[in-house]
mmCIF file of C-alpha atoms and ligand atoms in Angstrom:
data_model
loop_
_atom_site.group_PDB
_atom_site.id
_atom_site.type_symbol
_atom_site.label_atom_id
_atom_site.label_comp_id
_atom_site.label_asym_id
_atom_site.label_seq_id
_atom_site.Cartn_x
_atom_site.Cartn_y
_atom_site.Cartn_z
ATOM 1 C CA MET A 2 0.053 -0.175 -0.249
ATOM 2 C CA ASP A 3 0.867 3.343 -0.534
ATOM 3 C CA HIS A 4 1.045 5.803 2.630
ATOM 4 C CA LYS A 5 1.901 9.700 2.124
ATOM 5 C CA ILE A 6 4.092 10.947 5.766
ATOM 6 C CA ALA A 7 4.786 13.944 6.570
ATOM 7 C CA LEU A 8 7.571 14.302 8.377
ATOM 8 C CA ILE A 9 8.086 17.854 11.129
ATOM 9 C CA PRO A 10 12.198 17.308 12.100
ATOM 10 C CA GLY A 11 12.101 20.603 13.596
ATOM 11 C CA ASP A 12 14.118 21.734 16.538
ATOM 12 C CA GLY A 13 17.106 20.819 18.818
ATOM 13 C CA ILE A 14 17.556 16.780 19.035
ATOM 14 C CA GLY A 15 14.564 16.463 16.168
ATOM 15 C CA PRO A 16 16.257 15.630 13.058
ATOM 16 C CA GLU A 17 18.317 12.581 14.464
ATOM 17 C CA ILE A 18 15.660 11.108 16.351
ATOM 18 C CA VAL A 19 13.088 11.643 12.792
ATOM 19 C CA ARG A 20 15.791 10.369 11.107
ATOM 20 C CA GLU A 21 15.932 6.849 12.791
ATOM 21 C CA ALA A 22 12.287 6.673 12.877
ATOM 22 C CA ARG A 23 12.680 6.879 9.595
ATOM 23 C CA LYS A 24 15.339 4.220 9.134
ATOM 24 C CA VAL A 25 12.640 2.261 11.186
ATOM 25 C CA LEU A 26 10.053 3.120 8.947
ATOM 26 C CA ASP A 27 11.719 1.890 6.134
ATOM 27 C CA LYS A 28 12.933 -1.279 7.114
ATOM 28 C CA THR A 29 9.251 -1.452 7.955
ATOM 29 C CA ALA A 30 7.778 -0.457 4.303
ATOM 30 C CA LYS A 31 10.601 -3.080 2.743
ATOM 31 C CA VAL A 32 9.459 -6.024 5.144
ATOM 32 C CA TRP A 33 5.289 -5.803 4.386
ATOM 33 C CA ARG A 34 6.096 -4.425 1.076
ATOM 34 C CA HIS A 35 4.530 -0.737 1.750
ATOM 35 C CA THR A 36 5.452 2.167 0.170
ATOM 36 C CA PHE A 37 5.705 5.434 2.248
ATOM 37 C CA THR A 38 6.030 8.534 0.306
ATOM 38 C CA TYR A 39 7.808 11.439 2.731
ATOM 39 C CA THR A 40 7.288 15.311 2.968
ATOM 40 C CA GLU A 41 9.140 17.220 4.746
ATOM 41 C CA LEU A 42 8.217 20.426 6.823
ATOM 42 C CA LEU A 43 9.332 22.932 8.275
ATOM 43 C CA MET A 44 8.218 23.653 11.532
ATOM 44 C CA GLY A 45 9.157 25.705 14.925
ATOM 45 C CA GLY A 46 12.661 27.667 15.016
ATOM 46 C CA ALA A 47 13.525 26.006 11.862
ATOM 47 C CA SER A 48 10.744 27.411 9.803
ATOM 48 C CA ILE A 49 11.355 30.943 11.576
ATOM 49 C CA ASP A 50 14.589 30.602 10.455
ATOM 50 C CA VAL A 51 13.191 30.342 6.852
ATOM 51 C CA HIS A 52 10.245 32.153 6.706
ATOM 52 C CA GLY A 53 10.211 34.210 9.896
ATOM 53 C CA VAL A 54 7.029 32.364 10.937
ATOM 54 C CA PRO A 55 6.741 28.819 12.946
ATOM 55 C CA LEU A 56 4.206 27.712 11.205
ATOM 56 C CA THR A 57 3.748 28.980 7.279
ATOM 57 C CA ASP A 58 -0.340 28.273 5.858
ATOM 58 C CA GLU A 59 1.390 26.716 2.575
ATOM 59 C CA THR A 60 2.881 23.982 5.202
ATOM 60 C CA VAL A 61 -0.379 23.428 6.896
ATOM 61 C CA ALA A 62 -1.657 22.549 3.480
ATOM 62 C CA ALA A 63 0.916 20.246 2.886
ATOM 63 C CA ALA A 64 0.372 18.696 6.133
ATOM 64 C CA LYS A 65 -3.160 18.020 5.721
ATOM 65 C CA ASP A 66 -2.704 16.458 2.225
ATOM 66 C CA THR A 67 -0.554 13.550 3.806
ATOM 67 C CA ASP A 68 -2.118 10.627 5.838
ATOM 68 C CA ALA A 69 -0.276 11.220 9.082
ATOM 69 C CA VAL A 70 2.343 13.802 10.470
ATOM 70 C CA LEU A 71 5.372 12.405 12.202
ATOM 71 C CA MET A 72 7.044 14.670 14.433
ATOM 72 C CA GLY A 73 10.429 14.977 16.210
ATOM 73 C CA SER A 74 10.803 18.406 18.944
ATOM 74 C CA ILE A 75 10.649 22.124 18.722
ATOM 75 C CA GLY A 76 11.925 25.382 20.231
ATOM 76 C CA GLY A 77 14.880 26.113 21.722
ATOM 77 C CA ASP A 78 16.634 27.061 25.407
ATOM 78 C CA ALA A 79 14.454 29.944 26.158
ATOM 79 C CA ASN A 80 17.595 32.196 27.731
ATOM 80 C CA THR A 81 19.854 31.717 25.045
ATOM 81 C CA SER A 82 18.023 31.565 21.493
ATOM 82 C CA PRO A 83 17.137 34.859 20.045
ATOM 83 C CA TRP A 84 13.379 32.511 18.550
ATOM 84 C CA TYR A 85 12.395 33.717 22.357
ATOM 85 C CA LYS A 86 13.249 37.258 21.535
ATOM 86 C CA LEU A 87 10.001 37.123 19.093
ATOM 87 C CA GLU A 88 6.585 38.094 20.238
ATOM 88 C CA PRO A 89 4.877 35.058 21.644
ATOM 89 C CA SER A 90 2.737 34.428 18.469
ATOM 90 C CA ARG A 91 6.017 33.859 16.379
ATOM 91 C CA ARG A 92 7.766 31.827 18.895
ATOM 92 C CA PRO A 93 8.313 27.838 18.010
ATOM 93 C CA GLU A 94 5.475 26.704 20.183
ATOM 94 C CA ALA A 95 3.190 28.998 18.811
ATOM 95 C CA GLY A 96 3.463 26.690 15.287
ATOM 96 C CA LEU A 97 2.596 23.979 17.104
ATOM 97 C CA LEU A 98 -0.569 24.770 18.993
ATOM 98 C CA LYS A 99 -1.563 26.676 15.586
ATOM 99 C CA LEU A 100 -0.623 23.261 13.659
ATOM 100 C CA ARG A 101 -2.790 21.519 16.204
ATOM 101 C CA LYS A 102 -5.978 24.038 15.763
ATOM 102 C CA GLU A 103 -5.934 23.804 12.103
ATOM 103 C CA LEU A 104 -5.863 20.494 12.173
ATOM 104 C CA GLY A 105 -8.368 19.487 14.805
ATOM 105 C CA LEU A 106 -6.370 17.612 16.884
ATOM 106 C CA PHE A 107 -8.256 17.761 20.386
ATOM 107 C CA ALA A 108 -7.469 13.836 21.308
ATOM 108 C CA ASN A 109 -4.319 14.067 22.981
ATOM 109 C CA LEU A 110 -3.086 10.247 24.004
ATOM 110 C CA ARG A 111 -0.132 10.049 26.385
ATOM 111 C CA PRO A 112 1.245 6.894 27.323
ATOM 112 C CA ALA A 113 2.827 6.725 30.299
ATOM 113 C CA TYR A 114 4.141 3.139 30.828
ATOM 114 C CA LEU A 115 7.227 1.200 33.347
ATOM 115 C CA TYR A 116 9.207 -0.882 31.013
ATOM 116 C CA LYS A 117 9.915 -3.948 32.981
ATOM 117 C CA GLU A 118 13.879 -3.170 31.884
ATOM 118 C CA LEU A 119 14.169 0.129 32.875
ATOM 119 C CA LYS A 120 12.833 -0.684 36.314
ATOM 120 C CA ALA A 121 15.843 0.762 37.851
ATOM 121 C CA ALA A 122 15.563 4.148 35.790
ATOM 122 C CA CYS A 123 12.384 4.605 37.774
ATOM 123 C CA PRO A 124 12.640 7.275 40.884
ATOM 124 C CA LEU A 125 9.910 5.536 42.751
ATOM 125 C CA ARG A 126 10.296 3.308 45.347
ATOM 126 C CA GLU A 127 10.306 -0.131 44.419
ATOM 127 C CA ASP A 128 6.888 -1.121 47.534
ATOM 128 C CA ILE A 129 5.131 1.960 45.166
ATOM 129 C CA ILE A 130 6.366 0.593 41.973
ATOM 130 C CA GLY A 131 4.166 -2.623 42.921
ATOM 131 C CA ASN A 132 3.761 -4.476 39.311
ATOM 132 C CA GLY A 133 4.670 -1.486 37.716
ATOM 133 C CA PHE A 134 1.943 0.908 35.827
ATOM 134 C CA ASP A 135 0.423 1.187 32.679
ATOM 135 C CA ILE A 136 -1.223 4.711 32.309
ATOM 136 C CA MET A 137 -2.835 6.514 29.304
ATOM 137 C CA ILE A 138 -3.505 10.698 29.491
ATOM 138 C CA MET A 139 -5.719 11.711 27.452
ATOM 139 C CA ARG A 140 -5.360 14.967 27.421
ATOM 140 C CA GLU A 141 -8.365 17.724 25.188
ATOM 141 C CA LEU A 142 -5.634 19.647 23.051
ATOM 142 C CA THR A 143 -7.639 22.065 20.967
ATOM 143 C CA GLY A 144 -9.370 23.912 24.053
ATOM 144 C CA GLY A 145 -9.075 25.231 27.344
ATOM 145 C CA LEU A 146 -6.512 27.579 28.907
ATOM 146 C CA TYR A 147 -4.385 27.163 25.621
ATOM 147 C CA PHE A 148 -6.886 28.362 23.269
ATOM 148 C CA GLY A 149 -9.031 31.050 25.283
ATOM 149 C CA ALA A 150 -9.218 34.965 24.924
ATOM 150 C CA ARG A 151 -6.073 36.288 26.176
ATOM 151 C CA SER A 152 -4.869 39.856 26.226
ATOM 152 C CA THR A 153 -2.501 42.262 28.686
ATOM 153 C CA VAL A 154 -3.183 45.481 29.386
ATOM 154 C CA GLU A 155 -2.164 48.919 31.099
ATOM 155 C CA GLU A 156 -4.382 50.516 32.972
ATOM 156 C CA ASN A 157 -3.714 54.046 35.362
ATOM 157 C CA GLY A 158 0.069 52.254 35.313
ATOM 158 C CA LEU A 159 -1.604 48.946 36.585
ATOM 159 C CA ARG A 160 -0.121 46.071 34.144
ATOM 160 C CA THR A 161 -3.549 43.331 34.095
ATOM 161 C CA ALA A 162 -2.779 40.097 32.400
ATOM 162 C CA THR A 163 -6.123 37.453 31.349
ATOM 163 C CA ASP A 164 -6.334 33.810 29.686
ATOM 164 C CA THR A 165 -9.778 32.258 29.804
ATOM 165 C CA LEU A 166 -10.724 28.437 30.578
ATOM 166 C CA VAL A 167 -13.297 27.954 27.957
ATOM 167 C CA TYR A 168 -15.099 24.520 27.439
ATOM 168 C CA ASN A 169 -18.524 23.582 25.345
ATOM 169 C CA GLU A 170 -19.885 20.630 25.940
ATOM 170 C CA GLU A 171 -19.479 19.630 22.118
ATOM 171 C CA GLU A 172 -15.712 19.867 23.139
ATOM 172 C CA ILE A 173 -15.721 17.760 26.400
ATOM 173 C CA ARG A 174 -17.772 15.343 25.041
ATOM 174 C CA ARG A 175 -15.553 14.027 22.440
ATOM 175 C CA ILE A 176 -12.690 14.012 24.613
ATOM 176 C CA ALA A 177 -14.656 11.865 26.964
ATOM 177 C CA ILE A 178 -15.571 9.496 24.099
ATOM 178 C CA ARG A 179 -12.837 8.674 23.052
ATOM 179 C CA GLY A 180 -11.039 7.947 26.485
ATOM 180 C CA PHE A 181 -13.930 5.626 26.839
ATOM 181 C CA ASP A 182 -13.696 4.290 23.591
ATOM 182 C CA ILE A 183 -9.262 3.899 24.773
ATOM 183 C CA ALA A 184 -10.480 2.306 28.007
ATOM 184 C CA LYS A 185 -12.944 -0.277 27.118
ATOM 185 C CA LYS A 186 -9.842 -1.652 25.129
ATOM 186 C CA ARG A 187 -7.802 -1.449 28.344
ATOM 187 C CA ARG A 188 -8.488 -2.119 32.145
ATOM 188 C CA LYS A 189 -11.731 -0.639 31.301
ATOM 189 C CA LYS A 190 -11.351 2.389 34.256
ATOM 190 C CA VAL A 191 -11.444 5.868 33.344
ATOM 191 C CA THR A 192 -10.113 8.914 36.150
ATOM 192 C CA SER A 193 -11.795 12.043 35.224
ATOM 193 C CA VAL A 194 -9.381 15.007 36.363
ATOM 194 C CA ASP A 195 -11.146 18.587 36.815
ATOM 195 C CA LYS A 196 -10.951 21.130 39.595
ATOM 196 C CA ALA A 197 -14.622 20.956 40.090
ATOM 197 C CA ASN A 198 -14.343 22.482 43.692
ATOM 198 C CA VAL A 199 -13.633 25.445 42.358
ATOM 199 C CA LEU A 200 -13.714 26.188 38.625
ATOM 200 C CA ASP A 201 -17.381 26.403 36.599
ATOM 201 C CA SER A 202 -15.687 24.886 33.347
ATOM 202 C CA SER A 203 -14.480 21.819 35.734
ATOM 203 C CA ARG A 204 -18.420 21.023 36.476
ATOM 204 C CA LEU A 205 -19.422 21.192 32.731
ATOM 205 C CA TRP A 206 -16.729 18.845 32.736
ATOM 206 C CA ARG A 207 -17.597 16.674 35.308
ATOM 207 C CA SER A 208 -21.294 16.673 34.120
ATOM 208 C CA VAL A 209 -20.482 16.047 30.528
ATOM 209 C CA VAL A 210 -18.844 12.772 31.159
ATOM 210 C CA GLU A 211 -20.832 11.638 33.310
ATOM 211 C CA GLU A 212 -23.427 11.684 30.694
ATOM 212 C CA VAL A 213 -20.856 10.024 28.196
ATOM 213 C CA ALA A 214 -20.114 7.185 30.235
ATOM 214 C CA ARG A 215 -23.777 5.947 30.981
ATOM 215 C CA ASP A 216 -23.001 4.683 27.082
ATOM 216 C CA TYR A 217 -20.039 2.436 28.335
ATOM 217 C CA PRO A 218 -21.489 0.728 31.294
ATOM 218 C CA GLU A 219 -18.464 -1.963 31.121
ATOM 219 C CA VAL A 220 -16.412 1.063 31.885
ATOM 220 C CA THR A 221 -15.980 2.263 35.646
ATOM 221 C CA LEU A 222 -15.635 5.940 35.916
ATOM 222 C CA SER A 223 -14.190 7.893 38.839
ATOM 223 C CA HIS A 224 -13.390 11.224 39.470
ATOM 224 C CA MET A 225 -10.083 13.276 40.928
ATOM 225 C CA LEU A 226 -9.051 16.734 41.868
ATOM 226 C CA VAL A 227 -5.920 17.617 40.066
ATOM 227 C CA ASP A 228 -4.151 18.201 42.691
ATOM 228 C CA ASN A 229 -5.062 15.382 44.368
ATOM 229 C CA CYS A 230 -4.169 13.335 41.355
ATOM 230 C CA ALA A 231 -0.838 15.009 41.043
ATOM 231 C CA MET A 232 -0.420 13.884 44.560
ATOM 232 C CA GLN A 233 -1.631 9.911 43.742
ATOM 233 C CA LEU A 234 0.614 9.528 40.368
ATOM 234 C CA VAL A 235 3.798 9.437 43.262
ATOM 235 C CA ARG A 236 1.666 7.627 45.573
ATOM 236 C CA ASP A 237 0.580 4.851 44.030
ATOM 237 C CA PRO A 238 0.564 5.363 40.114
ATOM 238 C CA GLY A 239 -0.666 1.386 39.510
ATOM 239 C CA GLN A 240 -4.137 2.743 40.484
ATOM 240 C CA PHE A 241 -4.513 4.560 37.335
ATOM 241 C CA ASP A 242 -5.653 3.104 33.534
ATOM 242 C CA VAL A 243 -6.971 5.969 31.717
ATOM 243 C CA ILE A 244 -6.516 9.845 32.909
ATOM 244 C CA LEU A 245 -9.168 11.828 31.004
ATOM 245 C CA THR A 246 -8.227 15.768 31.861
ATOM 246 C CA GLU A 247 -8.551 19.145 30.145
ATOM 247 C CA ASN A 248 -5.467 20.645 28.175
ATOM 248 C CA MET A 249 -3.553 22.755 30.875
ATOM 249 C CA PHE A 250 -4.125 20.199 33.373
ATOM 250 C CA GLY A 251 -3.178 16.977 30.756
ATOM 251 C CA ASP A 252 0.233 19.115 29.996
ATOM 252 C CA ILE A 253 1.287 18.965 33.733
ATOM 253 C CA LEU A 254 0.192 15.877 34.291
ATOM 254 C CA SER A 255 1.802 14.189 31.637
ATOM 255 C CA ASP A 256 5.148 15.392 31.879
ATOM 256 C CA GLU A 257 4.828 14.216 35.965
ATOM 257 C CA ALA A 258 3.855 10.319 34.357
ATOM 258 C CA SER A 259 5.963 10.508 32.248
ATOM 259 C CA MET A 260 9.117 11.351 34.406
ATOM 260 C CA VAL A 261 7.409 8.678 37.165
ATOM 261 C CA THR A 262 8.892 6.677 34.561
ATOM 262 C CA GLY A 263 12.017 7.116 34.442
ATOM 263 C CA SER A 264 12.405 7.055 31.012
ATOM 264 C CA ILE A 265 10.984 10.232 29.331
ATOM 265 C CA GLY A 266 12.967 9.341 25.858
ATOM 266 C CA MET A 267 10.986 6.120 25.419
ATOM 267 C CA LEU A 268 7.369 7.879 25.346
ATOM 268 C CA SER A 269 5.219 8.376 22.641
ATOM 269 C CA SER A 270 2.299 10.584 21.830
ATOM 270 C CA ALA A 271 -0.377 10.287 19.409
ATOM 271 C CA SER A 272 -3.126 13.970 18.869
ATOM 272 C CA LEU A 273 -5.717 12.598 16.836
ATOM 273 C CA ASN A 274 -8.858 14.146 14.702
ATOM 274 C CA GLU A 275 -12.021 12.810 14.299
ATOM 275 C CA THR A 276 -10.645 11.251 11.027
ATOM 276 C CA LYS A 277 -7.806 8.657 10.709
ATOM 277 C CA PHE A 278 -5.398 12.059 10.691
ATOM 278 C CA GLY A 279 -3.018 12.456 13.304
ATOM 279 C CA LEU A 280 0.198 13.781 14.684
ATOM 280 C CA TYR A 281 2.724 11.981 16.585
ATOM 281 C CA GLU A 282 5.740 12.994 18.423
ATOM 282 C CA PRO A 283 7.894 11.780 21.379
ATOM 283 C CA SER A 284 6.761 13.009 24.679
ATOM 284 C CA HIS A 285 9.821 14.757 25.311
ATOM 285 C CA GLY A 286 11.302 18.314 23.865
ATOM 286 C CA SER A 287 14.388 19.332 21.605
ATOM 287 C CA ALA A 288 17.053 18.819 23.998
ATOM 288 C CA PRO A 289 19.249 21.747 22.655
ATOM 289 C CA ASP A 290 21.949 20.952 25.050
ATOM 290 C CA ILE A 291 22.614 17.520 23.540
ATOM 291 C CA ALA A 292 21.703 18.500 19.554
ATOM 292 C CA GLY A 293 23.785 17.216 17.004
ATOM 293 C CA GLN A 294 25.610 15.459 19.380
ATOM 294 C CA ASP A 295 24.300 11.776 18.776
ATOM 295 C CA LYS A 296 23.552 11.232 22.633
ATOM 296 C CA ALA A 297 19.700 11.350 21.933
ATOM 297 C CA ASN A 298 17.270 8.573 22.621
ATOM 298 C CA PRO A 299 15.469 7.594 19.573
ATOM 299 C CA ILE A 300 12.824 5.421 21.032
ATOM 300 C CA ALA A 301 9.927 8.071 21.871
ATOM 301 C CA THR A 302 9.816 8.810 18.195
ATOM 302 C CA ILE A 303 10.641 5.539 17.526
ATOM 303 C CA LEU A 304 7.623 4.288 19.112
ATOM 304 C CA SER A 305 5.211 7.408 17.893
ATOM 305 C CA ALA A 306 6.086 5.863 14.355
ATOM 306 C CA ALA A 307 4.647 2.720 15.734
ATOM 307 C CA MET A 308 1.496 4.695 17.224
ATOM 308 C CA LEU A 309 1.023 6.281 13.391
ATOM 309 C CA LEU A 310 1.077 2.624 11.297
ATOM 310 C CA ARG A 311 -1.632 1.606 13.945
ATOM 311 C CA TYR A 312 -4.205 4.637 14.407
ATOM 312 C CA SER A 313 -3.642 6.566 11.232
ATOM 313 C CA LEU A 314 -2.899 3.896 8.436
ATOM 314 C CA ASP A 315 -4.489 0.809 10.515
ATOM 315 C CA LEU A 316 -1.040 -1.049 10.108
ATOM 316 C CA ASP A 317 -1.037 -3.165 13.109
ATOM 317 C CA LYS A 318 1.058 -6.277 12.282
ATOM 318 C CA GLU A 319 3.830 -3.627 11.397
ATOM 319 C CA ALA A 320 3.203 -0.928 14.585
ATOM 320 C CA GLY A 321 3.221 -4.766 17.057
ATOM 321 C CA ALA A 322 6.735 -5.197 14.942
ATOM 322 C CA ILE A 323 8.277 -1.976 15.870
ATOM 323 C CA GLU A 324 7.331 -2.344 19.490
ATOM 324 C CA ALA A 325 8.730 -5.956 19.692
ATOM 325 C CA ALA A 326 12.174 -4.770 18.042
ATOM 326 C CA VAL A 327 12.738 -2.014 20.801
ATOM 327 C CA GLN A 328 11.797 -4.539 23.405
ATOM 328 C CA LYS A 329 14.257 -6.591 22.400
ATOM 329 C CA VAL A 330 16.771 -4.256 21.622
ATOM 330 C CA LEU A 331 15.955 -3.133 25.138
ATOM 331 C CA GLU A 332 16.701 -6.973 26.355
ATOM 332 C CA LYS A 333 19.595 -7.145 24.634
ATOM 333 C CA GLY A 334 20.716 -4.599 26.961
ATOM 334 C CA TYR A 335 21.591 -1.708 25.319
ATOM 335 C CA ARG A 336 20.858 1.905 26.303
ATOM 336 C CA THR A 337 21.453 5.423 24.957
ATOM 337 C CA GLY A 338 22.664 7.598 28.127
ATOM 338 C CA ASP A 339 19.387 8.795 29.419
ATOM 339 C CA ILE A 340 18.227 4.863 30.022
ATOM 340 C CA PHE A 341 21.881 3.535 30.712
ATOM 341 C CA SER A 342 22.070 1.584 34.040
ATOM 342 C CA GLU A 343 25.338 -0.624 34.925
ATOM 343 C CA GLY A 344 26.235 -3.871 33.111
ATOM 344 C CA CYS A 345 23.898 -2.388 29.577
ATOM 345 C CA THR A 346 25.589 -1.647 26.556
ATOM 346 C CA LEU A 347 25.613 2.168 25.599
ATOM 347 C CA VAL A 348 25.098 3.456 21.954
ATOM 348 C CA GLY A 349 24.438 6.671 20.451
ATOM 349 C CA THR A 350 21.071 7.830 18.375
ATOM 350 C CA ALA A 351 22.300 6.380 14.650
ATOM 351 C CA LYS A 352 23.324 3.046 16.496
ATOM 352 C CA MET A 353 19.934 2.485 18.503
ATOM 353 C CA GLY A 354 18.023 3.517 15.026
ATOM 354 C CA ASP A 355 20.380 0.592 13.516
ATOM 355 C CA LEU A 356 19.272 -1.900 15.860
ATOM 356 C CA ILE A 357 15.794 -1.884 16.212
ATOM 357 C CA ALA A 358 15.205 -1.611 12.177
ATOM 358 C CA ASP A 359 17.433 -4.796 12.648
ATOM 359 C CA GLU A 360 15.176 -6.646 14.847
ATOM 360 C CA ILE A 361 11.975 -5.688 12.390
ATOM 361 C CA HIS A 362 10.535 -8.923 10.529
ATOM 362 C CA GLU A 363 7.605 -10.651 10.053
HETATM 363 C C1 IPM B 411 3.208 19.385 25.146
HETATM 364 C C2 IPM B 411 4.356 20.683 25.516
HETATM 365 C C3 IPM B 411 3.208 22.213 25.013
HETATM 366 C C4 IPM B 411 2.200 21.728 25.144
HETATM 367 C C5 IPM B 411 3.869 23.426 24.344
HETATM 368 C C6 IPM B 411 5.652 22.913 23.425
HETATM 369 C C7 IPM B 411 3.303 24.149 23.922
HETATM 370 O O1 IPM B 411 4.599 20.970 26.624
HETATM 371 O O2 IPM B 411 3.430 19.446 24.027
HETATM 372 O O3 IPM B 411 3.576 19.016 26.223
HETATM 373 O O4 IPM B 411 2.015 22.934 26.275
HETATM 374 O O5 IPM B 411 1.510 21.620 24.967
HETATM 375 MG MG1 MG B 412 3.643 20.078 28.079
#
């Protein structure tokens, strides 16, 4: 089959991790005789350097013309990079937000999973880890504080800034439906996270989630306040299956959950719209401090490519083969620096990509 894939290498370590993911996709295509046609697109700082803006309309149109997008990472060091001297709407991150909005990518799936091979990297105590954990954070991605009206004004010498947290019931319903659909295929538990003791938007969130839950009698729903959730993630992460939450809470909790796995370099993510189209990217950032040094862990991007095959191209077997290849390479003891422990073999970005590509077979 022929498939069109957009690649957005981006900034920092982005280009090198996307290169390795492409290596793995190419091997997959060869084994199963698919044709992947790639379109390379500029976003973030890479786009600012060429076009003066982090995302052009032409790039959005080119992305829309593909079956799925695989992205590396965007952004630089906010203290030293000239990109951060620009006004906020022209900085690298604004490109990513615009792409999410323009492509309608409202459902963000962020798995946080403890690899048994990497247990030593988990910062939690043995007795807290227990039998490990496997959490799917479902983050609403195109609403809430990120996209509400904002302003900064000065009146009578007093500077005042406003951000608006706004959700309508339709925006809540569609992400809740996705959350329950996914929970149905997992351990059938949804924890909906909000701040309903304070916020109106959270009270609406809670009531719409409860309405949706009625259509999923096999799934258990519970509600948790976001501050409690932040605590429970380090107290007993094993209690969670699907965490369903709004944009800003999901941003914060997903970083916490990924850190708790001890392997942020391993975690993939998918951002989906109403169709099969999606944007896939590692959960980590652009790590400008190690860019271009063959040190970055490409596994999160490679696993994001696997998600792309599964969710956007319906290539389940191929996705499974990539995941199994990653598992195999870990079992053989190969590690990049971020997940290295005593007795393992330290490898660089390119070598890790080679090893994984070599393990892909029917
Ligand atoms: C993320 C990032 C983005 C976000 C930034 C880069 C705008 O932190 O994907 O979690 O806040 O959504
Ligand atoms: Mg974030």
